[in-house]
Amino acid sequence: MRIDAAVLRAADAPYSIEPVELADPGPGELIVKIAGTGMCHTDLLGRAPDMLPKPVILGHEGAGVVEAVGPGVPLAPGTPVVLSFDSCGDCANCRAARPGNCASMAPLNMFSAPLDGRPRATGADGGALNNRWFGQSSFATHALATVRNAVPVDGVVGPDTPLELLGPLGCGMQTGAGSVLVALGVRPGDSIAVFGTGAVGLAAVMAARIAGATRIIGVDTNPARLDLARELGATHVLHGDDEDIPGQIRAIVGSEGVQYALDTTAVPEVVASAVAALRTTGVCGLVGVGGAEYRLDPGLLLMGRTVRGIIEGDVVPQTFIPRLVELWKQGRFPFDSLIGTYPLSDVGRAEADAVSGKVVKPVLLPESP
Ligand code: CXF
Ligand code: ZN
């Protein structure tokens, strides 16, 4: 079918809105009409030289309505869905309900090219476009998704639900909230420090409040983000440029240190600080992308501290995303307050605002003029 998409043709090129021919859905695939699609910092990897094959259609936080299904997809056209990351469903971790650690995580989500080499999208010039980014490539009016990454939300949304705002639940919100509620398992009375209060960090702060943590410390260098963190549940905030952050955290939670830390920054010094703030038996989760090399103090780890990487909150999107929708409807997970909306044609402005931090979570609206 003929669709329009924001195409990135080179790492340093502006996005161009182009007519695209999208393949019919094959077995296990479906076409989703996109109502809204969030911009996540991982989409900015398209700007890294030689990182992703071009031309590419990015976008991996889509939400919309099923338009057509291929064989083996038990979703009726018209079903509202939130698109998340893709997974094989067949490896040991998928079978153990750990799809974020799917053996094929990178090829299915990050390579963006079709694994069998068969193009699923072509430009007006007849050239192939890479549209397998996170199994969706949703910076477009329509996306070719899979039965594994399309999460039906018909049980939790109604005709008045702004479906176009739900896309960020499929990656950034799920990563922050899942890290707290599922991967780290924060419980009532626990303490947690969240390093970096962008979209993922603020989702973690909201989730920590839901979990009943009593000390929730947000750390960031952006004062506006710290204000937001306070509004969304942080009991304390610290400016990241201040001296001795681990010492300041201990002054808040007690000299033993904090039970949990979550780093969203991938900045080596920040990660070191997060680990140094932990109490013995404390756990530091790492969700940031792009850190070259971290230095770990063996003396800290030997005493029973844990550092663990977390992908997509370690959740099963099919069960976790509907739960986030319910929490949002109850006003307990107000992620929509982080969103700024843009027509798809303003994808460049959305990207600039994401980079500058002007908007925490840009969401592109393909149907908006
Ligand atoms: C990504 C981070 C890098 C690995 C795959 C998942 N998360 C979201 O954008
Ligand atoms: Zn993402």
Short mmCIF file of C-alpha atoms in Angstrom, two decimals, residues 17-174:
data_model
loop_
_atom_site.label_atom_id
_atom_site.label_comp_id
_atom_site.label_asym_id
_atom_site.label_seq_id
_atom_site.Cartn_x
_atom_site.Cartn_y
_atom_site.Cartn_z
CA ILE A 17 8.61 13.06 4.06
CA GLU A 18 8.26 10.71 1.14
CA PRO A 19 5.68 8.49 -0.52
CA VAL A 20 6.55 4.87 0.21
CA GLU A 21 5.19 1.56 -1.02
CA LEU A 22 4.71 -0.73 1.99
CA ALA A 23 4.63 -4.52 1.50
CA ASP A 24 1.53 -6.54 2.31
CA PRO A 25 1.73 -8.23 5.72
CA GLY A 26 3.24 -11.70 5.55
CA PRO A 27 2.84 -14.50 8.10
CA GLY A 28 2.95 -13.06 11.61
CA GLU A 29 2.90 -9.48 10.31
CA LEU A 30 0.31 -6.73 10.37
CA ILE A 31 -0.12 -3.19 9.12
CA VAL A 32 -0.90 -0.58 11.75
CA LYS A 33 -2.28 2.85 10.93
CA ILE A 34 -0.20 5.07 13.18
CA ALA A 35 -2.09 7.56 15.37
CA GLY A 36 1.04 8.81 17.14
CA THR A 37 4.66 7.75 17.52
CA GLY A 38 7.13 8.87 20.16
CA MET A 39 10.70 9.90 19.60
CA CYS A 40 13.13 8.03 21.85
CA HIS A 41 16.80 8.92 22.23
CA THR A 42 17.64 5.57 20.64
CA ASP A 43 16.21 6.96 17.38
CA LEU A 44 19.09 9.43 17.44
CA LEU A 45 21.43 6.51 16.70
CA GLY A 46 20.38 7.12 13.12
CA ARG A 47 22.63 10.19 13.30
CA ALA A 48 25.70 8.20 14.29
CA PRO A 49 27.95 7.72 11.27
CA ASP A 50 27.83 4.14 9.92
CA MET A 51 25.57 2.94 12.70
CA LEU A 52 22.42 2.14 10.71
CA PRO A 53 22.01 1.29 7.04
CA LYS A 54 20.38 4.11 5.07
CA PRO A 55 17.89 5.02 3.84
CA VAL A 56 15.96 4.12 6.95
CA ILE A 57 12.57 4.80 8.50
CA LEU A 58 13.05 5.21 12.26
CA GLY A 59 10.47 5.41 15.06
CA HIS A 60 9.83 2.68 17.62
CA GLU A 61 7.12 4.02 19.90
CA GLY A 62 4.09 3.75 17.64
CA ALA A 63 0.45 3.44 18.62
CA GLY A 64 -2.49 3.07 16.30
CA VAL A 65 -5.10 0.78 14.89
CA VAL A 66 -4.71 -2.54 13.08
CA GLU A 67 -5.44 -2.02 9.40
CA ALA A 68 -4.61 -5.40 7.86
CA VAL A 69 -3.20 -8.69 9.11
CA GLY A 70 -1.20 -11.50 7.58
CA PRO A 71 -1.66 -15.22 8.26
CA GLY A 72 -1.44 -16.23 11.91
CA VAL A 73 -2.19 -12.83 13.43
CA PRO A 74 -5.17 -13.11 15.77
CA LEU A 75 -6.02 -9.40 15.76
CA ALA A 76 -9.05 -7.96 14.03
CA PRO A 77 -8.72 -4.85 11.89
CA GLY A 78 -9.71 -1.88 14.04
CA THR A 79 -8.00 -3.21 17.18
CA PRO A 80 -6.03 -0.47 18.98
CA VAL A 81 -2.41 -1.47 19.55
CA VAL A 82 0.72 -0.08 21.15
CA LEU A 83 3.88 -1.12 19.31
CA SER A 84 6.88 -2.26 21.32
CA PHE A 85 10.17 -4.02 20.60
CA ASP A 86 10.28 -7.23 18.59
CA SER A 87 11.47 -10.62 19.82
CA CYS A 88 11.71 -14.12 18.35
CA GLY A 89 9.45 -15.91 20.83
CA ASP A 90 11.51 -19.04 20.47
CA CYS A 91 14.85 -18.58 22.25
CA ALA A 92 15.49 -19.57 25.87
CA ASN A 93 14.91 -16.06 27.21
CA CYS A 94 11.71 -15.48 25.21
CA ARG A 95 10.42 -18.82 26.46
CA ALA A 96 11.28 -17.71 29.99
CA ALA A 97 9.19 -14.53 29.55
CA ARG A 98 12.34 -12.38 29.20
CA PRO A 99 11.83 -11.07 25.64
CA GLY A 100 14.00 -7.99 26.24
CA ASN A 101 16.92 -10.39 26.40
CA CYS A 102 15.86 -12.22 23.23
CA ALA A 103 18.80 -13.92 21.52
CA SER A 104 17.85 -11.96 18.38
CA MET A 105 17.31 -8.60 20.11
CA ALA A 106 19.86 -6.71 18.04
CA PRO A 107 19.04 -8.11 14.59
CA LEU A 108 15.27 -7.87 15.11
CA ASN A 109 15.31 -4.35 16.50
CA MET A 110 18.52 -2.45 15.90
CA PHE A 111 19.71 -3.55 12.45
CA SER A 112 16.67 -2.01 10.73
CA ALA A 113 17.28 -3.97 7.51
CA PRO A 114 15.11 -7.00 6.66
CA LEU A 115 16.96 -10.09 7.89
CA ASP A 116 16.03 -12.14 4.83
CA GLY A 117 17.14 -9.33 2.50
CA ARG A 118 13.64 -9.00 1.03
CA PRO A 119 12.68 -5.30 1.06
CA ARG A 120 9.39 -4.49 2.79
CA ALA A 121 9.32 -0.83 1.78
CA THR A 122 10.37 0.99 -1.38
CA GLY A 123 10.74 4.66 -2.15
CA ALA A 124 9.33 6.56 -5.13
CA ASP A 125 12.57 5.84 -7.03
CA GLY A 126 12.03 2.11 -6.55
CA GLY A 127 14.93 1.85 -4.10
CA ALA A 128 14.63 -0.26 -0.95
CA LEU A 129 14.05 1.48 2.38
CA ASN A 130 15.01 -0.14 5.67
CA ASN A 131 11.83 -0.40 7.73
CA ARG A 132 12.53 -3.10 10.29
CA TRP A 133 13.67 -0.69 13.07
CA PHE A 134 12.33 -2.32 16.26
CA GLY A 135 10.04 -4.34 14.01
CA GLN A 136 7.98 -1.27 13.19
CA SER A 137 9.66 1.87 11.72
CA SER A 138 6.71 3.97 12.80
CA PHE A 139 7.74 7.50 11.74
CA ALA A 140 5.09 7.04 9.08
CA THR A 141 1.37 6.99 8.43
CA HIS A 142 1.48 3.17 8.57
CA ALA A 143 3.92 0.61 9.94
CA LEU A 144 4.56 -3.05 9.21
CA ALA A 145 4.62 -4.59 12.69
CA THR A 146 4.68 -8.16 13.98
CA VAL A 147 2.41 -10.27 16.11
CA ARG A 148 5.16 -10.22 18.79
CA ASN A 149 5.49 -6.46 19.08
CA ALA A 150 1.90 -5.31 18.54
CA VAL A 151 0.27 -5.13 21.97
CA PRO A 152 -3.54 -5.01 21.83
CA VAL A 153 -4.98 -2.49 24.26
CA ASP A 154 -8.66 -2.87 23.37
CA GLY A 155 -9.37 -4.09 26.90
CA VAL A 156 -8.13 -0.88 28.50
CA VAL A 157 -8.90 1.93 26.05
CA GLY A 158 -12.23 3.35 24.93
CA PRO A 159 -13.37 5.51 22.04
CA ASP A 160 -12.35 8.66 23.92
CA THR A 161 -8.83 7.52 24.78
CA PRO A 162 -6.16 9.59 23.00
CA LEU A 163 -4.53 6.57 21.39
CA GLU A 164 -2.00 8.85 19.69
CA LEU A 165 -0.35 9.54 23.06
CA LEU A 166 0.17 5.90 24.07
CA GLY A 167 3.15 5.07 21.84
CA PRO A 168 5.85 6.01 24.39
CA LEU A 169 4.52 3.21 26.62
CA GLY A 170 6.13 0.83 24.10
CA CYS A 171 9.71 1.84 24.86
CA GLY A 172 10.74 4.77 27.06
CA MET A 173 7.97 4.54 29.62
CA GLN A 174 8.16 0.77 29.72
#
